[in-house]
Each structure stands twice: as structure tokens, then as C-alpha cells.
mmCIF file of C-alpha atoms in Angstrom:
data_model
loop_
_atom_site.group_PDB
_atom_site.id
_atom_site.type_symbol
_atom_site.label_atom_id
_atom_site.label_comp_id
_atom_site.label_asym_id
_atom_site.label_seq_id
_atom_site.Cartn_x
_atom_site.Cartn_y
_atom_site.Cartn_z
ATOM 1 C CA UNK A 1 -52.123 78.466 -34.692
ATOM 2 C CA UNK A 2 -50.619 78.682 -38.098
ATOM 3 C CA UNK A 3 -46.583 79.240 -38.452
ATOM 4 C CA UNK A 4 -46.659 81.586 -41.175
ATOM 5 C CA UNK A 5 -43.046 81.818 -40.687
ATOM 6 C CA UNK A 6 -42.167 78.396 -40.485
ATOM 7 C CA UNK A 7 -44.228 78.174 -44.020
ATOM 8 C CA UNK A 8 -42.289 79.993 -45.441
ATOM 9 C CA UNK A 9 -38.974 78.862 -44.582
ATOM 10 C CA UNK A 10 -40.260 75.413 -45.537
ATOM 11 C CA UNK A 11 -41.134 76.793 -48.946
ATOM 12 C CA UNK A 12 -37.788 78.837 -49.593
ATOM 13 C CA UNK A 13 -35.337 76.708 -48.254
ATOM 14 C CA UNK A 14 -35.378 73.244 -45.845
ATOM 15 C CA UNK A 15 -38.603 71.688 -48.018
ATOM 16 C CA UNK A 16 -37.503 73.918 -51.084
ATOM 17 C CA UNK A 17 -39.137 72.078 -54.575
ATOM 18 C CA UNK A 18 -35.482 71.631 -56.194
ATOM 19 C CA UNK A 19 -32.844 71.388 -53.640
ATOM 20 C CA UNK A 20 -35.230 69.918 -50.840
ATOM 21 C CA UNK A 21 -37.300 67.331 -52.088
ATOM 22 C CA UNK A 22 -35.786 67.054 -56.033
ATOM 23 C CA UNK A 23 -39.376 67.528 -57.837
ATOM 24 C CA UNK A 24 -39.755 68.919 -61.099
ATOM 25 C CA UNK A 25 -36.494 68.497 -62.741
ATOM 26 C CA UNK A 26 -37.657 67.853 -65.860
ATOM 27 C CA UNK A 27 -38.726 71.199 -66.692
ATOM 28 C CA UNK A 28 -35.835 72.572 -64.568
ATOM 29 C CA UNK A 29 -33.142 70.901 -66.601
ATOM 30 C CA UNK A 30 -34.847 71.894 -69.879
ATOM 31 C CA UNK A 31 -36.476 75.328 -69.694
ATOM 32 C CA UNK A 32 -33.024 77.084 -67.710
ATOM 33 C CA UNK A 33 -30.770 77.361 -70.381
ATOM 34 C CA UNK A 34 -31.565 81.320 -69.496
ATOM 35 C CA UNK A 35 -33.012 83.050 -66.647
ATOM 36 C CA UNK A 36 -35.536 84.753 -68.514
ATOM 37 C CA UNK A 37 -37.237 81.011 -69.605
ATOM 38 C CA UNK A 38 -36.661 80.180 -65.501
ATOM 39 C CA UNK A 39 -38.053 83.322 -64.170
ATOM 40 C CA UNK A 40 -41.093 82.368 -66.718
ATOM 41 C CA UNK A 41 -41.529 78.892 -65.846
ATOM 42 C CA UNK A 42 -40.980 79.773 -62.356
ATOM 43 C CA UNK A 43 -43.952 82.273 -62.680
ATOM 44 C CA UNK A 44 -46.194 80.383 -64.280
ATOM 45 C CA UNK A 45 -45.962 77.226 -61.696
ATOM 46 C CA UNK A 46 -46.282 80.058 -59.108
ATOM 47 C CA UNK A 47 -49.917 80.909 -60.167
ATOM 48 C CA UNK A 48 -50.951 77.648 -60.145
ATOM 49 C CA UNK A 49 -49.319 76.891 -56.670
ATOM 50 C CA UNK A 50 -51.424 79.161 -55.057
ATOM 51 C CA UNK A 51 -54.817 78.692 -57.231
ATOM 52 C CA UNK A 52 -54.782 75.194 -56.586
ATOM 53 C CA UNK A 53 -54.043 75.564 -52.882
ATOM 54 C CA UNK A 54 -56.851 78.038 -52.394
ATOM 55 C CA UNK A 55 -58.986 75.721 -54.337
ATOM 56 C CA UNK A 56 -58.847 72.513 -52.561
ATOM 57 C CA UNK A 57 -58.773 74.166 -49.481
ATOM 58 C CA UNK A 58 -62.172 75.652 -50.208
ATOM 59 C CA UNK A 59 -63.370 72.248 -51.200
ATOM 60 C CA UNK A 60 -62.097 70.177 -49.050
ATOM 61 C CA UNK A 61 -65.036 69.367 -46.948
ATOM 62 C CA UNK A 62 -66.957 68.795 -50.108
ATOM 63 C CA UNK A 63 -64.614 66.213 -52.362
ATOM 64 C CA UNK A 64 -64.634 62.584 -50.538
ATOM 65 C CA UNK A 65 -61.483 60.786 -49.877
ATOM 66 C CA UNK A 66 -62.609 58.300 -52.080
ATOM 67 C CA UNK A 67 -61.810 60.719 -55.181
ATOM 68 C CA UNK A 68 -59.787 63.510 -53.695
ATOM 69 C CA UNK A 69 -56.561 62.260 -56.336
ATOM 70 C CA UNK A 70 -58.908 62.580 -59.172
ATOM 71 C CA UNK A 71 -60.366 65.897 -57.879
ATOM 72 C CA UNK A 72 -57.259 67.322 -57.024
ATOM 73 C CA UNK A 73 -55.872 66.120 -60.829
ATOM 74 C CA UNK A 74 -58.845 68.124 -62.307
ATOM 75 C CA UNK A 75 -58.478 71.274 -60.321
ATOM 76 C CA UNK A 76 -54.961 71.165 -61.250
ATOM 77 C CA UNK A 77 -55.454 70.331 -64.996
ATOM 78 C CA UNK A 78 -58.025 73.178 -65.122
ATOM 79 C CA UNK A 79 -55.843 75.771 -63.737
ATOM 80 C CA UNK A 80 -52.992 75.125 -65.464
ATOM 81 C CA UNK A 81 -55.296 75.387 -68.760
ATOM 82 C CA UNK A 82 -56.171 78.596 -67.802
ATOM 83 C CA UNK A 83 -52.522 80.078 -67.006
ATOM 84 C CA UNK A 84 -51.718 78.368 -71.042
ATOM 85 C CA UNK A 85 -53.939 80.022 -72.555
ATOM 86 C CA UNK A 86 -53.525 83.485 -70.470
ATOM 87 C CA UNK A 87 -49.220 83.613 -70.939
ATOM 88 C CA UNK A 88 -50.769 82.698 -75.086
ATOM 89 C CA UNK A 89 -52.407 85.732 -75.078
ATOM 90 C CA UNK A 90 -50.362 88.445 -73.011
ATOM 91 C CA UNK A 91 -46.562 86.679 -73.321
ATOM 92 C CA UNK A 92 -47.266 84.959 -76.406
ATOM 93 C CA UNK A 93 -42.898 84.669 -77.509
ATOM 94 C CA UNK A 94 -42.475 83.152 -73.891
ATOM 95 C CA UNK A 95 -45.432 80.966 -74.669
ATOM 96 C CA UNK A 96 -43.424 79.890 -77.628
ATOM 97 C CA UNK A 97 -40.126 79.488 -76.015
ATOM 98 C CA UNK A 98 -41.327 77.212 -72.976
ATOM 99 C CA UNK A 99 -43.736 75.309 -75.417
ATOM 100 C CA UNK A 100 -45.320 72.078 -73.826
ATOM 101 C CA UNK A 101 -43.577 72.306 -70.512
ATOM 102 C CA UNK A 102 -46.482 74.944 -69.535
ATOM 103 C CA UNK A 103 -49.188 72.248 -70.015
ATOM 104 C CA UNK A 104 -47.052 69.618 -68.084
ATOM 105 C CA UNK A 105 -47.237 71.695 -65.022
ATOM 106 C CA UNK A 106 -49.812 69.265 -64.658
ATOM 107 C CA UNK A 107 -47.484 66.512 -64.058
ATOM 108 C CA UNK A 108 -45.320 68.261 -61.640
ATOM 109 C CA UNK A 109 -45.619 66.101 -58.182
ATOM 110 C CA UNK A 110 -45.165 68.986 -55.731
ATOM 111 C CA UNK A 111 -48.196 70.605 -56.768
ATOM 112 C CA UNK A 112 -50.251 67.633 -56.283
ATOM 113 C CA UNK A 113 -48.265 66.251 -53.468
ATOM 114 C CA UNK A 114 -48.982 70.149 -51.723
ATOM 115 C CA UNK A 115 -52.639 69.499 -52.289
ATOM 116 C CA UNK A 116 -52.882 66.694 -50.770
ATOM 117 C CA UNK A 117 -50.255 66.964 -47.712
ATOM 118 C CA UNK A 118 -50.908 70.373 -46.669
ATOM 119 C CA UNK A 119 -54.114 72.075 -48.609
ATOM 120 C CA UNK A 120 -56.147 69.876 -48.045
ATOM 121 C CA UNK A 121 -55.781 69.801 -44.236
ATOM 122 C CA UNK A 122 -55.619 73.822 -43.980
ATOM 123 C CA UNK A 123 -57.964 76.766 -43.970
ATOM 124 C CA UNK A 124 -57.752 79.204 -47.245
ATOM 125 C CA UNK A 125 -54.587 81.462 -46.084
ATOM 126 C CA UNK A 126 -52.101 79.066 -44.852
ATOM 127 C CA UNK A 127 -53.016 76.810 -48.231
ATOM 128 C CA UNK A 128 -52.417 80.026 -50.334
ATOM 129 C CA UNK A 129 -49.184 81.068 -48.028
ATOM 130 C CA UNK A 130 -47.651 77.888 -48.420
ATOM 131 C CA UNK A 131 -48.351 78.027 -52.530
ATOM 132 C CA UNK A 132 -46.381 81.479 -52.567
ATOM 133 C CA UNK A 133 -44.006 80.030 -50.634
ATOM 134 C CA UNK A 134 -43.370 76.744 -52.860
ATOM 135 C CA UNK A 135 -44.000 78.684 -56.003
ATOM 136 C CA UNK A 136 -41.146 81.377 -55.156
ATOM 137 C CA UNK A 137 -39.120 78.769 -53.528
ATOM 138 C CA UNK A 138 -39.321 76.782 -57.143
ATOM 139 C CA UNK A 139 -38.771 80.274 -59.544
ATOM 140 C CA UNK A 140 -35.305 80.973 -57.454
ATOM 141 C CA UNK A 141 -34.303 77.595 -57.784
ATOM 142 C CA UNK A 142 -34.995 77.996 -61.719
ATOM 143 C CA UNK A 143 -33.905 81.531 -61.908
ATOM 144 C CA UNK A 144 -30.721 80.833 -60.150
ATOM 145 C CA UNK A 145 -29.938 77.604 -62.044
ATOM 146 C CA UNK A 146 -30.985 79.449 -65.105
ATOM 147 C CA UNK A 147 -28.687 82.255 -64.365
ATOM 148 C CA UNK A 148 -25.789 80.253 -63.849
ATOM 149 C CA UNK A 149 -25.270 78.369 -67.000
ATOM 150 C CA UNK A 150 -26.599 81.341 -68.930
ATOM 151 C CA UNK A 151 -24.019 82.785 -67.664
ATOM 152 C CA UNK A 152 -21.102 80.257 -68.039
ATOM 153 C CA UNK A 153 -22.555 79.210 -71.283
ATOM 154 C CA UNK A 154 -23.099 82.566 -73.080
ATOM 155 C CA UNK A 155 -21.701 85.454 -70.909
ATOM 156 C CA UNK A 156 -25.292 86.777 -70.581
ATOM 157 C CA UNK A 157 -28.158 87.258 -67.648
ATOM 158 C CA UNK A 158 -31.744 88.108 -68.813
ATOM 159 C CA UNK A 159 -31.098 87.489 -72.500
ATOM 160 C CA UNK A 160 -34.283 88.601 -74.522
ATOM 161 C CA UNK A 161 -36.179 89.956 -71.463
ATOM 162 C CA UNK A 162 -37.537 92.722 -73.575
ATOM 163 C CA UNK A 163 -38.830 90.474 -76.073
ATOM 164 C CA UNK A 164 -40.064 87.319 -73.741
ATOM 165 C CA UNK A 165 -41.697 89.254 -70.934
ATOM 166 C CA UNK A 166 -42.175 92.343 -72.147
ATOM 167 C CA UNK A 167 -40.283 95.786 -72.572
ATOM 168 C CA UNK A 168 -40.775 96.981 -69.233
ATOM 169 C CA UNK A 169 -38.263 93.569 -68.269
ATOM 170 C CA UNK A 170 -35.685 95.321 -70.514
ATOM 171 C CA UNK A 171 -33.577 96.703 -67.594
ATOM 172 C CA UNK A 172 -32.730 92.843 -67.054
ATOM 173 C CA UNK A 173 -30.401 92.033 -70.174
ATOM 174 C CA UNK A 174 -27.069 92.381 -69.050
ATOM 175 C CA UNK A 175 -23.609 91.223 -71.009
ATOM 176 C CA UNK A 176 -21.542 89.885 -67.431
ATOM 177 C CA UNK A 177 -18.766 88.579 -69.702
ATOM 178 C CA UNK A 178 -18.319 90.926 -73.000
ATOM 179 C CA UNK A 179 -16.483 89.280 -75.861
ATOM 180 C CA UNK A 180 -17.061 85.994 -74.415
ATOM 181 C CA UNK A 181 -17.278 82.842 -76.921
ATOM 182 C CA UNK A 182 -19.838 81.138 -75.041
ATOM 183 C CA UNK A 183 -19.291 77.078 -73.691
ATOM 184 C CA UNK A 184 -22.220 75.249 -75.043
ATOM 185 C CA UNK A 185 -22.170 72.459 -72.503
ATOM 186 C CA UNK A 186 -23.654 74.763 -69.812
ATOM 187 C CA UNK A 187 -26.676 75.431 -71.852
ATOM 188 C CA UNK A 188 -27.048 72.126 -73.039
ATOM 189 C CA UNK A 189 -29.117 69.351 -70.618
ATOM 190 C CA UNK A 190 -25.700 68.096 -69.275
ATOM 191 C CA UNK A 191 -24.452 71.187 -68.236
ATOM 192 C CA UNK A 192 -27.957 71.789 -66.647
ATOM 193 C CA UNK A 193 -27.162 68.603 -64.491
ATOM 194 C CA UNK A 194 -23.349 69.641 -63.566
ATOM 195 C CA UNK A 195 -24.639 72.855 -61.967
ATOM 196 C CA UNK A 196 -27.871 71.418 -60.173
ATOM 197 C CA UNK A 197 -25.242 69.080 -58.624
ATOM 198 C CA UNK A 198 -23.197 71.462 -57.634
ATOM 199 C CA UNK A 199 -26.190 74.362 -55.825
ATOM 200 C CA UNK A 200 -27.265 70.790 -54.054
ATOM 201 C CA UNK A 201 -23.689 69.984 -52.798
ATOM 202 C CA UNK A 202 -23.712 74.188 -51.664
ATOM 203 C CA UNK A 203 -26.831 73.717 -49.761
ATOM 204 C CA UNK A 204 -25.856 70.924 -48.430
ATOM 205 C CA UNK A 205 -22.985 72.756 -47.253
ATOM 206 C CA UNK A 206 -24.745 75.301 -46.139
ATOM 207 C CA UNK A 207 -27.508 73.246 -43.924
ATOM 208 C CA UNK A 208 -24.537 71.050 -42.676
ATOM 209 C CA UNK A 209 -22.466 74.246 -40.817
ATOM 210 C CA UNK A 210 -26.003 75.667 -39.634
ATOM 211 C CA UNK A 211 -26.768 72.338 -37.962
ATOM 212 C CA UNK A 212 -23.441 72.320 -36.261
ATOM 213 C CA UNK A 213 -23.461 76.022 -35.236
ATOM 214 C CA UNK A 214 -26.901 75.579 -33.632
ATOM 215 C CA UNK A 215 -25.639 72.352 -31.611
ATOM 216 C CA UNK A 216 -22.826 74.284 -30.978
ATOM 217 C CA UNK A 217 -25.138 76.534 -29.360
ATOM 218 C CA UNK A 218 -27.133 73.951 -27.844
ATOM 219 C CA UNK A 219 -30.236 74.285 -29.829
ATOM 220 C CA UNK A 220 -29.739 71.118 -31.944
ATOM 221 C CA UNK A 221 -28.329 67.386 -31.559
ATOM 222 C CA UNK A 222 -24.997 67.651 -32.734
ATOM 223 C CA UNK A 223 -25.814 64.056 -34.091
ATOM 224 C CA UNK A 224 -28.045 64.922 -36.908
ATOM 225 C CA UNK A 225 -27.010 66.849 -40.006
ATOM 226 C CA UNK A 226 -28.339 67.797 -43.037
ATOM 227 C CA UNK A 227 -28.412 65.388 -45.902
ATOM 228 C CA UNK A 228 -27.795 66.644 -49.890
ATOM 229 C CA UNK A 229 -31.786 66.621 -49.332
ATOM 230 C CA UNK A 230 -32.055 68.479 -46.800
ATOM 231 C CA UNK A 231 -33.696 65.583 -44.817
ATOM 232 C CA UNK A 232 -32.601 65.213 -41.635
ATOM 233 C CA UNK A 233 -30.773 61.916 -40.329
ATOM 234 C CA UNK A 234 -28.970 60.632 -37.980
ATOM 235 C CA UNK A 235 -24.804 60.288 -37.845
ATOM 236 C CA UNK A 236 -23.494 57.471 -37.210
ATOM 237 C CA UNK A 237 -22.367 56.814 -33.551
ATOM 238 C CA UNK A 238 -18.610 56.328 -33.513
ATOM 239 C CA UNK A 239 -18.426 54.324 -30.076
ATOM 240 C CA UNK A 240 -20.279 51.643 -31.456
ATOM 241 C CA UNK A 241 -18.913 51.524 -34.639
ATOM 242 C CA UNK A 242 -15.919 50.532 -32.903
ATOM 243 C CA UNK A 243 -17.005 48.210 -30.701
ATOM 244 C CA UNK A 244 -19.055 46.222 -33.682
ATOM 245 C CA UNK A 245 -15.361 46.077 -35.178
#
């Protein structure tokens, strides 16, 4: 039977797109200089999460292993297309601001390496679950990160809302810091990197003192802890590093 559950807490947090496996930074480092262009991009790569995943699940008795990279590549390619051309025509301004990261949505790995790891192998509702899950897992990841150094770099949260996603997303511009001069660094690339360091050292954190308090509790091996990656591996075993020395 299907973990619906466990899905989705593979998809929001311990296999998150960002702070689990470290996909698709390129966008993330260059489309979050505001929330609004995260929330977007986050969107966007949403739709085509769960398209794909219902797709190849459909066809996955049909496409041979042979070709099933190919297949999956086209699928992708073909969706993504479509969601272009769709945020052109209803969200044309956030069309302009994201500009040719929507059409490299192609290139992002985790929606390929979903494909083939997990839709491929599952029926149509856990394939379409999981894409949710990934896809909302990836747009807090950019609408956090977004918020952040929109924040620290221009005082601001949802800047241009109104105008990139419509008026009805006008309730979502808010001045956090009025009268403040802005620090360019945060909205630059580099800045993008000091904060993504810093949410992956947090989660890391984070995973580390839920590890313990579960061994605590004697659910978990107190010997394994949670990596920047969230990966799990093994600590080192202090008796026997002191015998070896």
C-alpha cells in the first residue's frame, strides 16, 4: 500500500528538492532576489511536477526501457512548453521577469530524476502525490529563500505582487523594514548563496536534534545523524577510533 504520508514528508522536508538533495540551484540562486519571482518559479515547476508524473505513469507500460530517458525528456520538454506559453498569456510581466529560466525547467534533474525513480514505478495518484509534494516542497524552498534576501536586501516581502501575479496577489506587498536603504549583496547571486548556506546549516540543525530526540526515545540509532543533506550516515564509533590510535 502506498504511504501517502510518508510522500509527502519526503517531498516537504527529508528528500526536499533544495535542502535535501541540492537540485535546481541555478534557477534558485537567480530567480529569488524576491518572493514574488520564487513563489512564480516555484509555481510553474509545480505544474509540471505533477503533469509529468501523471504522464509517465500512464505510459509506463507502453515506453520501453530502451528509450524511457528520451521519452521521459519529451514529455517533459512538451509540458514545460505548454506552462511557457500559458504564464505568456495570463502572467505575461512574470513571464518577463523569470525570462528563460521557465523554458529550462526542462533541465532541472529532479523532475526527470522523479520520473524515472518513482513515476515510473507507481500507479497515477501516488506519481501525481509525490509531484505536489516535490513541487510545493521546491516553491517553499524558493519562496522562503526569496523572502529572506528580499527582505535583508530591500526591506520588502511580495514586492510587485499586484503587478506580477495579478491584483488579487496585492494583499502580499508588505514594507517589513520602512525607511530602509536596502544591502544589495542579498539580492545579488552572492548573497543568494550566503543565505542558502545558512537555511541548509538550519536544517541540518534541525534534522540533527530530531535524530537525537527520537534515539533518545528509542526509536532511532543514536549513531546516525543527519548530514547538511539530509542523508543519513553513520557517526563515527569513538571506541575504535581510539584503539586505531
Amino acid at each position: 500500500m502506498t504511504d501517502y504520508t510518508r510522500i509527502a514528508r519526503d517531498g516537504l522536508w527529508d528528500n526536499n528538492v533544495v535542502f535535501g538533495q541540492l537540485l535546481a540551484l541555478c534557477p534558485l540562486l537567480a530567480v529569488t532576489g524576491t518572493a514574488t519571482n520564487g513563489l512564480g518559479m516555484g509555481l510553474a515547476t509545480t505544474a509540471v511536477l505533477i503533469a509529468s508524473g501523471l504522464a509517465v505513469s500512464l505510459l509506463r507500460h507502453v515506453i520501453t526501457p530502451d528509450i524511457r530517458i528520451p521519452a521521459f525528456v519529451l514529455i517533459i520538454a512538451c509540458l514545460v512548453t505548454a506552462v511557457d506559453m500559458g504564464l505568456n498569456a495570463f502572467a505575461h510581466e512574470l513571464h518577463r521577469q523569470l525570462g528563460l529560466f521557465i523554458p529550462l525547467i526542462v533541465t532541472n534533474c529532479a523532475i526527470l530524476g522523479r520520473a524515472e525513480a518513482f513515476a515510473s514505478r507507481q500507479h497515477p495518484i501516488a506519481a501525481g502525490w509525490d509531484g505536489l509534494m516535490m513541487g510545493l516542497g521546491f516553491t517553499a524552498a524558493l519562496v522562503l529563500l526569496g523572502a529572506l534576501r528580499e527582505i535583508l536586501g530591500a526591506g520588502t516581502i511580495f514586492a510587485g505582487a499586484s503587478v506580477l501575479l495579478g491584483p488579487s496577489f496585492g494583499f502580499l506587498e508588505t514594507t517589513v523594514i520602512p525607511g530602509y536603504q536596502g544591502f544589495l549583496l542579498m539580492i545579488l547571486p552572492p548573497g543568494g548563496f550566503l543565505v542558502l548556506g545558512g537555511l541548509l546549516a538550519l536544517k541540518a540543525l534541525l534534522d540533527r536534534r530530531s535524530t537525537q530526540s527520537a534515539a533518545g526515545r528509542g526509536s532511532a540509532d543514536p549513531a546516525r545523524v543527519f548530514t547538511a543533506v539530509g542523508v543519513l550516515q553513520p557517526e563515527p564509533d569513538m571506541g575504535e577510533m581510539g584503539e586505531s590510535e
